[in-house]
Amino acid sequence: MGFRFRPVDTSFYILFTEQAQHLVTGASLLAEMLAEGADHNDVARRMREAEHNADETTHAIVKKVNSTFVTPFDREDIYALASGLDDVMDLMDEVVDMILLYEVKLLPPELSTQVEVLQRCAELTASSMPNLQSLQSLEEYWIEINRLENAGDKNHRRTIAKLFSGEFKTIEVLKLKDIVESLEEAIDAFEKVANIVEQIAVKES
């Protein structure tokens, strides 16, 4: 295997870590949105701010790629990772927005379990982004994200089954199913991020 020059510039790793930290904030706000007595308008406002901040970091990464001659790893992988992280934030923002707009009052407890999975995924992703520079201790990250995604799948099936159990009115089922599906998509999006990280690690090691 030939030697590949890896630039000393650490700004990409800093930006990816910053982008992942936005996901920690987003997952925390999502958990707050599900809490009993939550001020949905206030949480939704703060989520919009968090999503805007995440977009700013994504734009900074893209701008950095476009102005850098030698990048720390392949440009397409940088774009893919930035886009993947951005997708997670967009999906969490979507869930908060739906809870607000649909005026959902009764949320199944299974949703909180899914949000706990999202929070763990966000924390793992944020703690693993700095390791892109050394490419160390990343395998544990994508293995654990895969395990969490599998747990999320199982809980998703249980939640869908509960929605159709007759416990909820038809209109509530329609509202909640949208929310449940978007939560599942957010967890799946975290697995896509982990897959991109694995791809980078394999190519660069």
Coordinates of N, CA and C in Angstrom, one line a residue:
M1 N 0.9 -1.2 0.0 CA 0.0 0.0 0.0 C 0.9 1.2 0.0
G2 N 0.6 2.2 -0.9 CA 1.4 3.4 -1.0 C 1.1 4.3 0.2
F3 N 2.1 5.2 0.4 CA 2.0 6.2 1.5 C 1.1 7.3 1.0
R4 N 0.2 7.7 1.9 CA -0.7 8.8 1.5 C -0.4 10.0 2.5
F5 N -0.1 11.2 1.9 CA 0.1 12.3 2.7 C -1.2 12.8 3.3
R6 N -1.1 13.0 4.6 CA -2.3 13.4 5.3 C -2.0 14.8 5.9
P7 N -2.7 15.9 5.5 CA -2.4 17.2 6.0 C -2.5 17.3 7.5
V8 N -1.8 18.3 8.0 CA -1.8 18.5 9.5 C -3.0 19.3 9.9
D9 N -3.6 20.1 9.0 CA -4.7 20.9 9.3 C -5.8 20.1 9.9
T10 N -6.2 20.6 11.1 CA -7.2 19.8 11.9 C -8.6 20.5 11.8
S11 N -8.8 21.5 11.0 CA -10.0 22.2 11.0 C -11.2 21.3 10.6
F12 N -11.0 20.3 9.7 CA -12.1 19.4 9.2 C -12.6 18.6 10.4
Y13 N -11.6 18.1 11.2 CA -12.0 17.3 12.4 C -12.8 18.1 13.4
I14 N -12.3 19.3 13.6 CA -13.0 20.2 14.5 C -14.4 20.5 14.0
L15 N -14.6 20.7 12.7 CA -15.9 21.0 12.2 C -16.8 19.8 12.3
F16 N -16.3 18.6 12.0 CA -17.2 17.4 12.1 C -17.6 17.2 13.6
T17 N -16.7 17.4 14.5 CA -17.0 17.3 15.9 C -18.1 18.3 16.3
E18 N -17.9 19.5 15.8 CA -18.9 20.6 16.1 C -20.3 20.2 15.5
Q19 N -20.3 19.6 14.3 CA -21.5 19.2 13.6 C -22.2 18.1 14.4
A20 N -21.4 17.2 14.9 CA -22.0 16.1 15.7 C -22.5 16.6 17.1
Q21 N -21.9 17.6 17.6 CA -22.3 18.2 18.9 C -23.7 18.8 18.7
H22 N -24.0 19.3 17.5 CA -25.3 19.9 17.2 C -26.4 18.7 17.3
L23 N -26.0 17.5 17.0 CA -26.9 16.4 17.1 C -27.2 16.0 18.5
V24 N -26.2 16.2 19.4 CA -26.4 16.0 20.8 C -27.5 17.0 21.3
T25 N -27.3 18.2 20.9 CA -28.3 19.3 21.3 C -29.7 18.9 20.7
G26 N -29.7 18.5 19.5 CA -31.0 18.2 18.8 C -31.7 17.0 19.5
A27 N -31.0 16.0 19.9 CA -31.6 14.8 20.5 C -32.1 15.2 21.9
S28 N -31.3 16.1 22.6 CA -31.8 16.5 23.9 C -33.1 17.3 23.8
L29 N -33.2 18.2 22.8 CA -34.4 19.0 22.6 C -35.6 18.1 22.3
L30 N -35.3 17.0 21.5 CA -36.3 16.1 21.1 C -36.9 15.3 22.4
A31 N -35.9 15.0 23.3 CA -36.4 14.3 24.5 C -37.2 15.3 25.3
E32 N -36.8 16.6 25.3 CA -37.6 17.6 26.1 C -39.0 17.8 25.5
M33 N -39.1 17.6 24.2 CA -40.4 17.8 23.5 C -41.3 16.7 23.9
L34 N -40.8 15.5 24.2 CA -41.6 14.4 24.6 C -42.0 14.4 26.1
A35 N -41.3 15.3 26.9 CA -41.5 15.3 28.3 C -42.9 15.8 28.7
E36 N -43.5 15.3 29.7 CA -44.8 15.8 30.2 C -44.7 17.3 30.6
G37 N -45.7 18.0 30.1 CA -45.8 19.4 30.4 C -44.8 20.3 29.6
A38 N -44.2 19.8 28.6 CA -43.2 20.6 27.8 C -43.9 21.7 27.1
D39 N -43.2 22.8 27.0 CA -43.7 24.0 26.2 C -43.3 23.7 24.8
H40 N -44.2 23.2 24.0 CA -43.9 22.7 22.7 C -43.4 23.9 21.8
N41 N -44.0 25.0 21.9 CA -43.6 26.2 21.1 C -42.2 26.6 21.4
D42 N -41.8 26.6 22.7 CA -40.5 27.0 23.1 C -39.5 26.0 22.6
V43 N -39.8 24.7 22.8 CA -38.8 23.7 22.3 C -38.6 23.7 20.8
A44 N -39.7 23.9 20.1 CA -39.7 24.0 18.6 C -38.8 25.2 18.2
R45 N -39.0 26.3 18.9 CA -38.2 27.5 18.5 C -36.7 27.2 18.7
R46 N -36.3 26.6 19.9 CA -34.9 26.2 20.1 C -34.4 25.2 19.2
M47 N -35.3 24.3 18.8 CA -34.8 23.3 17.8 C -34.5 23.9 16.4
R48 N -35.4 24.9 16.0 CA -35.1 25.6 14.8 C -33.8 26.3 14.8
E49 N -33.4 26.9 16.0 CA -32.1 27.6 16.2 C -31.0 26.5 16.1
A50 N -31.2 25.4 16.7 CA -30.2 24.4 16.7 C -30.0 23.8 15.3
E51 N -31.1 23.7 14.5 CA -31.0 23.2 13.2 C -30.3 24.2 12.3
H52 N -30.6 25.5 12.5 CA -29.9 26.5 11.8 C -28.4 26.5 12.0
N53 N -28.0 26.4 13.3 CA -26.6 26.3 13.7 C -25.9 25.1 13.0
A54 N -26.6 24.0 13.0 CA -26.1 22.8 12.3 C -25.9 23.0 10.8
D55 N -26.8 23.7 10.2 CA -26.7 24.1 8.8 C -25.5 25.0 8.5
E56 N -25.3 25.9 9.4 CA -24.1 26.8 9.3 C -22.8 26.0 9.3
T57 N -22.7 25.0 10.2 CA -21.5 24.1 10.3 C -21.4 23.3 9.0
T58 N -22.5 22.8 8.5 CA -22.4 22.0 7.2 C -21.9 22.9 6.1
H59 N -22.4 24.1 6.0 CA -21.9 25.1 5.0 C -20.5 25.4 5.2
A60 N -20.0 25.5 6.4 CA -18.6 25.8 6.7 C -17.7 24.6 6.2
I61 N -18.2 23.4 6.4 CA -17.4 22.2 5.9 C -17.3 22.2 4.4
V62 N -18.5 22.5 3.7 CA -18.5 22.5 2.2 C -17.6 23.6 1.7
K63 N -17.6 24.8 2.3 CA -16.8 25.9 1.9 C -15.3 25.5 2.1
K64 N -15.0 24.8 3.2 CA -13.6 24.4 3.5 C -13.1 23.5 2.5
V65 N -14.0 22.5 2.1 CA -13.6 21.5 1.0 C -13.3 22.3 -0.3
N66 N -14.1 23.2 -0.6 CA -14.0 23.9 -1.9 C -12.8 24.8 -1.9
S67 N -12.2 25.2 -0.8 CA -11.1 26.1 -0.7 C -9.8 25.4 -0.3
T68 N -9.8 24.1 -0.1 CA -8.7 23.4 0.3 C -8.1 22.5 -0.8
F69 N -6.8 22.6 -1.1 CA -6.2 21.9 -2.2 C -6.0 20.4 -1.8
V70 N -5.5 20.1 -0.6 CA -5.3 18.8 -0.2 C -6.1 18.5 1.1
T71 N -7.1 17.7 0.9 CA -8.0 17.4 2.1 C -7.6 16.2 2.8
P72 N -8.0 16.0 4.1 CA -7.5 14.9 4.9 C -7.9 13.5 4.5
F73 N -9.1 13.5 3.8 CA -9.5 12.3 3.1 C -10.3 12.7 1.9
D74 N -10.8 11.7 1.1 CA -11.4 12.0 -0.1 C -12.6 13.0 0.0
R75 N -12.6 13.9 -1.0 CA -13.6 14.9 -0.9 C -15.1 14.4 -0.9
E76 N -15.3 13.3 -1.7 CA -16.6 12.7 -1.8 C -17.0 12.2 -0.4
D77 N -16.0 11.7 0.4 CA -16.3 11.1 1.7 C -16.6 12.3 2.7
I78 N -15.9 13.4 2.5 CA -16.2 14.6 3.4 C -17.6 15.1 3.1
Y79 N -18.0 15.2 1.8 CA -19.3 15.6 1.5 C -20.4 14.7 2.0
A80 N -20.1 13.4 1.9 CA -21.1 12.4 2.3 C -21.3 12.4 3.8
L81 N -20.2 12.6 4.6 CA -20.3 12.6 6.0 C -21.0 13.9 6.5
A82 N -20.7 15.0 5.9 CA -21.3 16.2 6.3 C -22.8 16.2 6.0
S83 N -23.2 15.6 4.8 CA -24.6 15.5 4.4 C -25.3 14.5 5.3
G84 N -24.6 13.4 5.7 CA -25.2 12.4 6.5 C -25.6 13.0 7.9
L85 N -24.6 13.7 8.5 CA -24.9 14.3 9.8 C -26.0 15.4 9.7
D86 N -26.0 16.1 8.6 CA -27.1 17.1 8.4 C -28.4 16.5 8.3
D87 N -28.5 15.3 7.6 CA -29.8 14.6 7.5 C -30.4 14.2 8.8
V88 N -29.5 13.7 9.8 CA -30.0 13.3 11.1 C -30.6 14.5 11.8
M89 N -30.0 15.7 11.7 CA -30.5 16.9 12.4 C -31.8 17.3 11.7
D90 N -31.9 17.2 10.4 CA -33.2 17.6 9.7 C -34.3 16.7 10.2
L91 N -34.0 15.4 10.3 CA -35.1 14.4 10.7 C -35.5 14.7 12.2
M92 N -34.6 15.0 13.1 CA -35.0 15.3 14.4 C -35.8 16.6 14.5
D93 N -35.4 17.6 13.7 CA -36.2 18.8 13.6 C -37.6 18.5 13.1
E94 N -37.7 17.6 12.1 CA -39.0 17.3 11.5 C -39.9 16.7 12.6
V95 N -39.4 15.8 13.4 CA -40.2 15.2 14.5 C -40.7 16.2 15.4
V96 N -39.9 17.1 15.9 CA -40.3 18.2 16.8 C -41.4 19.1 16.1
D97 N -41.2 19.4 14.9 CA -42.1 20.2 14.1 C -43.5 19.5 14.0
M98 N -43.5 18.2 13.7 CA -44.7 17.5 13.6 C -45.5 17.4 14.9
I99 N -44.8 17.2 16.0 CA -45.4 17.2 17.3 C -46.1 18.5 17.6
L100 N -45.5 19.6 17.2 CA -46.0 20.9 17.4 C -47.2 21.1 16.5
L101 N -47.1 20.9 15.2 CA -48.1 21.2 14.2 C -49.3 20.3 14.3
Y102 N -49.1 19.0 14.6 CA -50.2 18.0 14.8 C -50.9 18.2 16.1
E103 N -50.3 19.0 17.0 CA -50.9 19.2 18.3 C -51.1 17.9 19.0
V104 N -50.1 17.1 19.0 CA -50.2 15.8 19.7 C -50.1 15.9 21.2
K105 N -51.1 15.4 21.9 CA -51.1 15.5 23.3 C -50.7 14.3 24.1
L106 N -51.1 13.1 23.5 CA -50.8 11.8 24.1 C -49.7 11.1 23.3
L107 N -48.5 10.9 23.8 CA -47.4 10.3 23.1 C -47.1 8.9 23.8
P108 N -47.1 7.8 23.0 CA -46.8 6.5 23.6 C -45.4 6.5 24.3
P109 N -45.3 5.8 25.4 CA -44.0 5.8 26.1 C -42.9 5.2 25.2
E110 N -43.3 4.4 24.2 CA -42.3 3.7 23.4 C -41.5 4.8 22.6
L111 N -42.1 6.0 22.4 CA -41.4 7.0 21.6 C -40.2 7.5 22.4
S112 N -40.3 7.6 23.8 CA -39.2 8.0 24.6 C -38.1 7.0 24.5
T113 N -38.4 5.7 24.4 CA -37.3 4.7 24.2 C -36.6 5.0 22.9
Q114 N -37.3 5.3 21.8 CA -36.6 5.6 20.6 C -35.7 6.8 20.7
V115 N -36.2 7.8 21.4 CA -35.4 9.0 21.6 C -34.2 8.8 22.4
E116 N -34.3 7.9 23.4 CA -33.1 7.5 24.1 C -32.1 6.8 23.2
V117 N -32.5 6.0 22.3 CA -31.6 5.4 21.3 C -30.9 6.5 20.5
L118 N -31.7 7.5 20.1 CA -31.2 8.6 19.3 C -30.2 9.4 20.1
Q119 N -30.5 9.6 21.4 CA -29.5 10.4 22.2 C -28.2 9.6 22.4
R120 N -28.3 8.3 22.5 CA -27.1 7.5 22.6 C -26.3 7.5 21.3
C121 N -27.0 7.4 20.2 CA -26.3 7.5 18.9 C -25.6 8.9 18.8
A122 N -26.3 9.9 19.2 CA -25.7 11.3 19.1 C -24.4 11.4 19.9
E123 N -24.5 10.9 21.2 CA -23.4 11.0 22.1 C -22.2 10.2 21.5
L124 N -22.4 9.0 21.0 CA -21.4 8.2 20.5 C -20.7 8.9 19.2
T125 N -21.6 9.4 18.4 CA -21.1 10.1 17.2 C -20.2 11.3 17.5
A126 N -20.7 12.1 18.5 CA -19.9 13.3 18.9 C -18.6 12.9 19.5
S127 N -18.6 11.8 20.3 CA -17.3 11.4 21.0 C -16.3 10.7 20.0
S128 N -16.9 10.2 18.9 CA -16.1 9.5 17.9 C -15.5 10.4 16.8
M129 N -16.1 11.5 16.5 CA -15.7 12.4 15.4 C -14.2 12.8 15.5
P130 N -13.7 13.2 16.7 CA -12.3 13.5 16.9 C -11.4 12.4 16.5
N131 N -11.8 11.2 16.6 CA -11.0 10.0 16.3 C -10.8 9.8 14.8
L132 N -11.5 10.6 13.9 CA -11.2 10.5 12.5 C -9.8 10.9 12.2
Q133 N -9.2 11.8 13.0 CA -7.9 12.2 12.7 C -6.8 11.1 12.9
S134 N -7.0 10.3 13.9 CA -6.0 9.2 14.1 C -6.5 7.9 13.5
L135 N -7.8 7.8 13.2 CA -8.5 6.6 12.7 C -8.4 5.5 13.8
Q136 N -8.3 5.9 15.0 CA -8.3 4.9 16.1 C -9.6 4.8 16.8
S137 N -9.9 3.6 17.4 CA -11.1 3.4 18.2 C -12.4 3.7 17.5
L138 N -12.4 3.6 16.2 CA -13.6 3.8 15.4 C -14.5 2.6 15.2
E139 N -13.8 1.4 15.2 CA -14.6 0.2 14.9 C -15.7 0.0 16.0
E140 N -15.3 0.3 17.3 CA -16.3 0.1 18.4 C -17.5 1.0 18.1
Y141 N -17.2 2.2 17.5 CA -18.3 3.2 17.2 C -19.3 2.6 16.2
W142 N -18.9 2.1 15.1 CA -19.8 1.7 14.1 C -20.5 0.3 14.5
I143 N -19.8 -0.5 15.3 CA -20.4 -1.7 15.8 C -21.6 -1.4 16.7
E144 N -21.3 -0.4 17.6 CA -22.3 0.0 18.6 C -23.5 0.7 18.0
I145 N -23.2 1.5 17.0 CA -24.3 2.2 16.3 C -25.2 1.2 15.6
N146 N -24.6 0.2 15.0 CA -25.4 -0.9 14.4 C -26.2 -1.6 15.4
R147 N -25.7 -1.9 16.6 CA -26.5 -2.6 17.6 C -27.7 -1.7 18.0
L148 N -27.4 -0.4 18.2 CA -28.5 0.5 18.6 C -29.6 0.6 17.5
E149 N -29.1 0.6 16.2 CA -30.1 0.6 15.1 C -31.0 -0.6 15.1
N150 N -30.4 -1.7 15.4 CA -31.2 -3.0 15.5 C -32.2 -2.9 16.7
A151 N -31.8 -2.3 17.8 CA -32.7 -2.1 19.0 C -33.8 -1.1 18.6
G152 N -33.4 -0.1 17.8 CA -34.4 0.8 17.3 C -35.5 0.2 16.4
D153 N -35.0 -0.7 15.6 CA -35.9 -1.5 14.7 C -36.9 -2.3 15.5
K154 N -36.5 -3.0 16.5 CA -37.4 -3.8 17.3 C -38.4 -2.9 18.0
N155 N -37.9 -1.8 18.6 CA -38.8 -0.9 19.3 C -39.8 -0.3 18.3
H156 N -39.4 0.0 17.1 CA -40.2 0.6 16.1 C -41.4 -0.4 15.8
R157 N -41.1 -1.7 15.7 CA -42.1 -2.6 15.4 C -43.1 -2.7 16.5
R158 N -42.6 -2.7 17.8 CA -43.5 -2.7 18.9 C -44.4 -1.5 19.0
T159 N -43.8 -0.3 18.6 CA -44.6 0.9 18.6 C -45.7 0.9 17.6
I160 N -45.4 0.4 16.4 CA -46.4 0.3 15.3 C -47.5 -0.6 15.8
A161 N -47.2 -1.7 16.4 CA -48.2 -2.7 16.9 C -49.1 -2.0 17.9
K162 N -48.5 -1.2 18.8 CA -49.3 -0.5 19.8 C -50.3 0.5 19.1
L163 N -49.8 1.2 18.1 CA -50.6 2.2 17.4 C -51.9 1.5 16.9
F164 N -51.8 0.3 16.4 CA -52.9 -0.4 15.7 C -53.6 -1.3 16.7
S165 N -53.4 -1.2 18.0 CA -54.0 -2.0 19.0 C -55.4 -1.7 19.3
G166 N -55.9 -0.5 18.8 CA -57.2 0.0 19.1 C -57.2 1.0 20.3
E167 N -56.1 1.2 20.9 CA -56.0 2.1 22.0 C -56.1 3.6 21.6
F168 N -55.8 3.9 20.4 CA -55.8 5.3 19.9 C -56.9 5.5 18.8
K169 N -57.4 6.7 18.8 CA -58.4 7.1 17.8 C -57.7 7.1 16.4
T170 N -58.4 6.9 15.4 CA -57.9 6.8 14.0 C -57.0 8.0 13.6
I171 N -57.5 9.2 13.9 CA -56.8 10.5 13.6 C -55.5 10.5 14.4
E172 N -55.5 10.0 15.6 CA -54.2 10.0 16.4 C -53.2 9.0 15.9
V173 N -53.8 7.9 15.4 CA -52.9 6.9 14.8 C -52.2 7.5 13.6
L174 N -52.9 8.2 12.7 CA -52.3 8.8 11.5 C -51.2 9.8 11.9
K175 N -51.5 10.6 12.9 CA -50.5 11.6 13.4 C -49.2 10.9 13.9
L176 N -49.5 10.0 14.8 CA -48.4 9.3 15.5 C -47.5 8.5 14.6
K177 N -48.2 7.9 13.6 CA -47.4 7.0 12.7 C -46.4 7.9 11.9
D178 N -46.7 9.1 11.5 CA -45.8 10.0 10.9 C -44.6 10.2 11.8
I179 N -44.9 10.5 13.0 CA -43.8 10.8 14.0 C -42.9 9.6 14.2
V180 N -43.6 8.4 14.4 CA -42.8 7.2 14.6 C -41.9 6.8 13.5
E181 N -42.4 7.0 12.2 CA -41.6 6.7 11.1 C -40.4 7.7 10.9
S182 N -40.6 8.9 11.3 CA -39.5 9.9 11.2 C -38.4 9.6 12.3
L183 N -38.9 9.1 13.4 CA -37.9 8.7 14.5 C -37.1 7.6 14.0
E184 N -37.7 6.6 13.3 CA -37.0 5.4 12.8 C -36.0 5.9 11.7
E185 N -36.4 6.8 10.9 CA -35.6 7.3 9.8 C -34.3 8.0 10.4
A186 N -34.5 8.7 11.5 CA -33.4 9.4 12.2 C -32.4 8.4 12.7
I187 N -32.9 7.3 13.3 CA -32.0 6.2 13.8 C -31.2 5.6 12.6
D188 N -32.0 5.3 11.5 CA -31.4 4.8 10.3 C -30.3 5.7 9.7
A189 N -30.5 7.0 9.8 CA -29.6 8.0 9.3 C -28.3 8.0 10.1
F190 N -28.4 7.7 11.4 CA -27.2 7.5 12.2 C -26.4 6.3 11.7
E191 N -27.1 5.3 11.4 CA -26.3 4.1 10.9 C -25.6 4.4 9.6
K192 N -26.2 5.2 8.7 CA -25.6 5.6 7.5 C -24.3 6.4 7.7
V193 N -24.4 7.3 8.8 CA -23.2 8.1 9.2 C -22.1 7.1 9.6
A194 N -22.5 6.1 10.4 CA -21.5 5.1 10.9 C -20.9 4.4 9.8
N195 N -21.7 4.0 8.8 CA -21.2 3.3 7.6 C -20.2 4.2 6.8
I196 N -20.5 5.5 6.7 CA -19.5 6.4 6.0 C -18.2 6.4 6.8
V197 N -18.3 6.5 8.1 CA -17.1 6.5 9.0 C -16.3 5.2 8.7
E198 N -17.0 4.1 8.7 CA -16.3 2.9 8.5 C -15.6 2.9 7.1
Q199 N -16.3 3.4 6.1 CA -15.7 3.5 4.7 C -14.5 4.3 4.7
I200 N -14.5 5.4 5.4 CA -13.3 6.3 5.5 C -12.2 5.6 6.2
A201 N -12.5 4.9 7.3 CA -11.4 4.3 8.1 C -10.8 3.2 7.3
V202 N -11.6 2.4 6.5 CA -11.0 1.3 5.7 C -10.1 1.9 4.6
K203 N -10.6 2.9 4.0 CA -9.9 3.5 2.8 C -8.6 4.2 3.3
E204 N -8.6 4.8 4.4 CA -7.5 5.6 4.8 C -6.4 4.9 5.7
S205 N -6.8 3.7 6.3 CA -5.9 3.0 7.2 C -4.9 2.2 6.4

